[in-house]
């Protein structure tokens, strides 16, 4: 479904991503792991087009989207839940969800989806008319994921969904991610919390200092020359 | 490669010997003012009177632009009110130094005994500068506390306040009418001396610890606040210095023109000098100088067309507004295509020393 | 009593006009950090369009009003497309200076192409009459200013709270990059914001033409300076702050007009600015503002 070839991202003189290639197959959940500053977020932002890569090719469903604008990539069925959630703090929970569906033209379907997420996350339902900035971190993360799903993406990129959340909430969030996968959604999940990320992952990529260090099934991480400890730990 | 090594090697040396750094930026300032001196001397020796008069105006602009650079270039906040200080300087000396006979005609009812007071030009200038300094300190207190945009708007408000006082306090400032009879004591040589002094001063400030810290805080406010840099104090400092330089420009203008009026120190001056600074490049003192030279020549050319030229026997109509359009276009194009202006990041002496070092290889 | 009411109406009408213009500035600033000094020239384009159309034989005041609003909205969109798009992601100062440059260019184009002198436009004079309510005589223009501004602000609030594009504008004022992640076109959001800002300026232009009966190159410039000040006291970037700041400005001005003796009337503007700067000493971030820092923009 997604194939990335020789991606390079630079910020001025700093190379954040160097010659990274990866693939995500339909229905797969792929984990992208690596330490702080490895270039994971840069990769995700290059995929959505929020940063312009120096070089490399991004192909979604056989279509080269490397030069396509962010807005049009979303319309092509790819979306991301950015690191740090970035919910619209000055808008209500409901308005956040509505904006998530901005590209859709079926008001009925949008309405149904909103109902579905409110049923799924009762907290959001309680806080429906409240400014999203007042939600707790965990609630904001659920809102952010729900908002991404409102556009009915084919491929969802999640950037550190566990960031700053209590272990119990992290487990909940990953349970939900597992359900999404079971429903057939394709996911690329960036994580530092390897243990959670590997619960549902089909395959794993490990990056550090912008370079791909390893790829393979989750089980390969445990045994291969201490990779797990070297780059990820815990 | 070796160039980089040389540069890194000279940096610690500069820290170890502040005196050497001081000398270097002093020499840098002098190098930057060389083109100004050359142009000035050429005009002094060869040009007809009309051009001398134009040149005097250009020198005043030069001092204003350098003054503007001191604040804008270091704090990276747009200042749209600096001509208020030029006006304050000019009116200051006008009120203090104009001969009593003239004052009887122009401001017979001036309050605080100004109607019967006449000082020599030098003391007048000093007192005018003190007045400018006081206004600058008070306004700077407000401006340095505000975020960038609000500070810019307040600088504009200051301009309007000062202009409106010139217009309406007729007993003291003679209102809309021209204030004439100011002693004409400044010619091109003095103008050149002060230009050099001001250029060197601006350069010294830029290279000083304060200038450096101010530029750092403009680049990343949070980071520099964490380092304990007091950005407010530094902004205030550069604001006052900038105002004093602009005030000096006004004093010199009054002393060479002999006649002033409020509209000289209003938006037209802001437009002109701002465009000069932007075109030259506001990050450097060299930029200020370059912008003034290029745009003074350019504007003079456009003004000659504007007033209606005769080409091949055909008299073209007056094209009022042409120079304004040109100024605006210069600003817009610069901002879009080269926000750092003609001279970019480097001062003239820095460019020269790079050039020679490269050629020496 | 009559006098007090008259002055109250004066203050409300002035305030309403400042609010309209200030809101236009705030809408654009809040989403793209652009300090639009060329806003006054949008008012100018609107007014000169009416002048030209009238000179070419347009006689209907209603058409003139529609033309004024449409021309202003189009001018705002055109300014964005030509001048502001290249500096969209540049630091605030760059955008501010660009807008200042655009303002100079357009003002001087009016001089160059039409005339530096004021030109008379009488087509909207009919809006400016005296209405009599029993013993009270009020200016129809002031009443209309108040009502139209109120309705416009209401419509703006509804748009920003109900429509998807309105929500996007509000969201974009905090986090433009994430709005794009929703698949909403950045260009569209910005063009809409400019169109709104322009339309507000166009409405203000209608009132200005009706009151002055003439147009001149610097028509909008000083009004916009005041609107900026209104934005600053309200808190730059806050829409509610802009509206409140505009009203406050109207009241300060009329208050000064009433309080100042005739011979000091010329100091009204200066004193208005002094009062406002003094307010800023106590609240540097404005009345309703959160602090907008120098480079407060995201990717
Ligand atoms: N906008 C930017 N400008 C300059 N450098 C940047 C920018 N964004 C990221 N970087 C640099 O690029 C490198 C990779 O950053 P990135 O955010 O992609 O890492 P990451 O793997 O997501 O890290 P983390 O786990 O901490 O989120 C870092 O060295 C970072 O400092
Ligand atoms: Mg990251």
PDB file of C-alpha atoms in Angstrom, chain B residues 205-314:
ATOM      1  CA  UNK B 205      26.956  48.678  19.354  1.00  0.00           C
ATOM      2  CA  UNK B 206      26.259  45.804  17.006  1.00  0.00           C
ATOM      3  CA  UNK B 207      29.522  44.072  17.879  1.00  0.00           C
ATOM      4  CA  UNK B 208      29.276  44.817  21.586  1.00  0.00           C
ATOM      5  CA  UNK B 209      28.134  42.308  24.153  1.00  0.00           C
ATOM      6  CA  UNK B 210      24.732  44.022  24.243  1.00  0.00           C
ATOM      7  CA  UNK B 211      24.310  44.015  20.493  1.00  0.00           C
ATOM      8  CA  UNK B 212      25.240  40.368  20.333  1.00  0.00           C
ATOM      9  CA  UNK B 213      22.867  39.388  23.126  1.00  0.00           C
ATOM     10  CA  UNK B 214      20.048  41.434  21.622  1.00  0.00           C
ATOM     11  CA  UNK B 215      20.451  39.738  18.264  1.00  0.00           C
ATOM     12  CA  UNK B 216      20.544  36.381  19.988  1.00  0.00           C
ATOM     13  CA  UNK B 217      17.340  37.122  21.855  1.00  0.00           C
ATOM     14  CA  UNK B 218      15.639  38.244  18.650  1.00  0.00           C
ATOM     15  CA  UNK B 219      16.557  34.897  17.092  1.00  0.00           C
ATOM     16  CA  UNK B 220      15.333  32.688  19.893  1.00  0.00           C
ATOM     17  CA  UNK B 221      13.611  34.516  22.746  1.00  0.00           C
ATOM     18  CA  UNK B 222      13.160  31.453  24.953  1.00  0.00           C
ATOM     19  CA  UNK B 223      16.690  30.181  24.627  1.00  0.00           C
ATOM     20  CA  UNK B 224      18.253  33.528  25.403  1.00  0.00           C
ATOM     21  CA  UNK B 225      15.905  34.144  28.313  1.00  0.00           C
ATOM     22  CA  UNK B 226      17.094  30.833  29.714  1.00  0.00           C
ATOM     23  CA  UNK B 227      20.659  32.114  29.438  1.00  0.00           C
ATOM     24  CA  UNK B 228      19.704  35.049  31.623  1.00  0.00           C
ATOM     25  CA  UNK B 229      19.707  37.661  28.842  1.00  0.00           C
ATOM     26  CA  UNK B 230      17.478  40.591  29.758  1.00  0.00           C
ATOM     27  CA  UNK B 231      15.959  41.280  26.347  1.00  0.00           C
ATOM     28  CA  UNK B 232      13.790  44.142  27.595  1.00  0.00           C
ATOM     29  CA  UNK B 233      16.749  46.102  28.861  1.00  0.00           C
ATOM     30  CA  UNK B 234      18.657  45.519  25.653  1.00  0.00           C
ATOM     31  CA  UNK B 235      15.698  46.549  23.500  1.00  0.00           C
ATOM     32  CA  UNK B 236      15.359  49.719  25.549  1.00  0.00           C
ATOM     33  CA  UNK B 237      19.036  50.421  25.136  1.00  0.00           C
ATOM     34  CA  UNK B 238      19.033  50.028  21.374  1.00  0.00           C
ATOM     35  CA  UNK B 239      15.800  52.032  21.132  1.00  0.00           C
ATOM     36  CA  UNK B 240      17.352  54.991  22.957  1.00  0.00           C
ATOM     37  CA  UNK B 241      20.586  54.845  20.994  1.00  0.00           C
ATOM     38  CA  UNK B 242      18.627  54.617  17.765  1.00  0.00           C
ATOM     39  CA  UNK B 243      16.486  57.596  18.787  1.00  0.00           C
ATOM     40  CA  UNK B 244      19.525  59.688  19.681  1.00  0.00           C
ATOM     41  CA  UNK B 245      21.075  59.030  16.293  1.00  0.00           C
ATOM     42  CA  UNK B 246      17.816  59.954  14.574  1.00  0.00           C
ATOM     43  CA  UNK B 247      17.586  63.063  16.744  1.00  0.00           C
ATOM     44  CA  UNK B 248      21.105  64.005  15.682  1.00  0.00           C
ATOM     45  CA  UNK B 249      20.020  63.646  12.055  1.00  0.00           C
ATOM     46  CA  UNK B 250      17.169  66.059  12.712  1.00  0.00           C
ATOM     47  CA  UNK B 251      19.505  68.560  14.373  1.00  0.00           C
ATOM     48  CA  UNK B 252      21.893  68.437  11.430  1.00  0.00           C
ATOM     49  CA  UNK B 253      19.008  68.813   9.011  1.00  0.00           C
ATOM     50  CA  UNK B 254      17.730  71.911  10.778  1.00  0.00           C
ATOM     51  CA  UNK B 255      21.232  73.378  10.855  1.00  0.00           C
ATOM     52  CA  UNK B 256      21.821  72.981   7.147  1.00  0.00           C
ATOM     53  CA  UNK B 257      18.335  73.691   5.776  1.00  0.00           C
ATOM     54  CA  UNK B 258      17.468  76.564   8.128  1.00  0.00           C
ATOM     55  CA  UNK B 259      13.767  75.850   7.619  1.00  0.00           C
ATOM     56  CA  UNK B 260      11.688  72.909   8.833  1.00  0.00           C
ATOM     57  CA  UNK B 261       8.039  71.893   8.905  1.00  0.00           C
ATOM     58  CA  UNK B 262       6.178  68.992  10.525  1.00  0.00           C
ATOM     59  CA  UNK B 263       5.375  67.112   7.327  1.00  0.00           C
ATOM     60  CA  UNK B 264       9.100  66.576   6.704  1.00  0.00           C
ATOM     61  CA  UNK B 265       9.160  64.280   9.706  1.00  0.00           C
ATOM     62  CA  UNK B 266       6.110  62.195   8.949  1.00  0.00           C
ATOM     63  CA  UNK B 267       5.300  59.167   6.833  1.00  0.00           C
ATOM     64  CA  UNK B 268       7.236  60.248   3.762  1.00  0.00           C
ATOM     65  CA  UNK B 269      10.461  60.074   5.719  1.00  0.00           C
ATOM     66  CA  UNK B 270       9.453  56.716   7.191  1.00  0.00           C
ATOM     67  CA  UNK B 271       8.773  55.317   3.705  1.00  0.00           C
ATOM     68  CA  UNK B 272      12.055  56.594   2.279  1.00  0.00           C
ATOM     69  CA  UNK B 273      14.352  55.529   5.055  1.00  0.00           C
ATOM     70  CA  UNK B 274      12.649  52.195   5.633  1.00  0.00           C
ATOM     71  CA  UNK B 275      12.936  51.314   1.960  1.00  0.00           C
ATOM     72  CA  UNK B 276      16.622  52.265   2.055  1.00  0.00           C
ATOM     73  CA  UNK B 277      17.316  50.070   5.041  1.00  0.00           C
ATOM     74  CA  UNK B 278      15.399  47.119   3.634  1.00  0.00           C
ATOM     75  CA  UNK B 279      17.002  47.366   0.216  1.00  0.00           C
ATOM     76  CA  UNK B 280      20.486  47.614   1.681  1.00  0.00           C
ATOM     77  CA  UNK B 281      19.857  44.909   4.261  1.00  0.00           C
ATOM     78  CA  UNK B 282      18.906  45.640   7.834  1.00  0.00           C
ATOM     79  CA  UNK B 283      21.133  43.083   9.490  1.00  0.00           C
ATOM     80  CA  UNK B 284      24.268  45.145   8.920  1.00  0.00           C
ATOM     81  CA  UNK B 285      25.466  48.722   9.121  1.00  0.00           C
ATOM     82  CA  UNK B 286      26.923  48.185   5.671  1.00  0.00           C
ATOM     83  CA  UNK B 287      23.405  47.426   4.508  1.00  0.00           C
ATOM     84  CA  UNK B 288      22.181  50.744   5.843  1.00  0.00           C
ATOM     85  CA  UNK B 289      24.941  52.591   3.983  1.00  0.00           C
ATOM     86  CA  UNK B 290      24.419  50.643   0.766  1.00  0.00           C
ATOM     87  CA  UNK B 291      20.676  51.199   0.780  1.00  0.00           C
ATOM     88  CA  UNK B 292      21.031  54.929   1.221  1.00  0.00           C
ATOM     89  CA  UNK B 293      23.556  55.274  -1.588  1.00  0.00           C
ATOM     90  CA  UNK B 294      21.622  53.126  -4.073  1.00  0.00           C
ATOM     91  CA  UNK B 295      18.192  54.486  -3.323  1.00  0.00           C
ATOM     92  CA  UNK B 296      19.244  58.146  -3.076  1.00  0.00           C
ATOM     93  CA  UNK B 297      20.574  57.953  -6.612  1.00  0.00           C
ATOM     94  CA  UNK B 298      17.611  55.920  -7.809  1.00  0.00           C
ATOM     95  CA  UNK B 299      15.032  58.200  -6.223  1.00  0.00           C
ATOM     96  CA  UNK B 300      16.651  61.298  -7.657  1.00  0.00           C
ATOM     97  CA  UNK B 301      16.399  59.772 -11.092  1.00  0.00           C
ATOM     98  CA  UNK B 302      12.750  58.854 -10.600  1.00  0.00           C
ATOM     99  CA  UNK B 303      11.925  62.279  -9.211  1.00  0.00           C
ATOM    100  CA  UNK B 304      13.286  63.861 -12.356  1.00  0.00           C
ATOM    101  CA  UNK B 305      10.836  61.769 -14.388  1.00  0.00           C
ATOM    102  CA  UNK B 306       8.070  62.392 -11.899  1.00  0.00           C
ATOM    103  CA  UNK B 307       8.162  66.138 -12.321  1.00  0.00           C
ATOM    104  CA  UNK B 308       7.543  65.763 -16.043  1.00  0.00           C
ATOM    105  CA  UNK B 309      10.453  65.305 -18.413  1.00  0.00           C
ATOM    106  CA  UNK B 310      10.840  66.371 -21.987  1.00  0.00           C
ATOM    107  CA  UNK B 311      11.897  63.494 -24.207  1.00  0.00           C
ATOM    108  CA  UNK B 312      12.679  64.314 -27.840  1.00  0.00           C
ATOM    109  CA  UNK B 313      10.757  67.542 -27.637  1.00  0.00           C
ATOM    110  CA  UNK B 314       7.656  65.957 -26.099  1.00  0.00           C
TER     111      UNK B 314
END
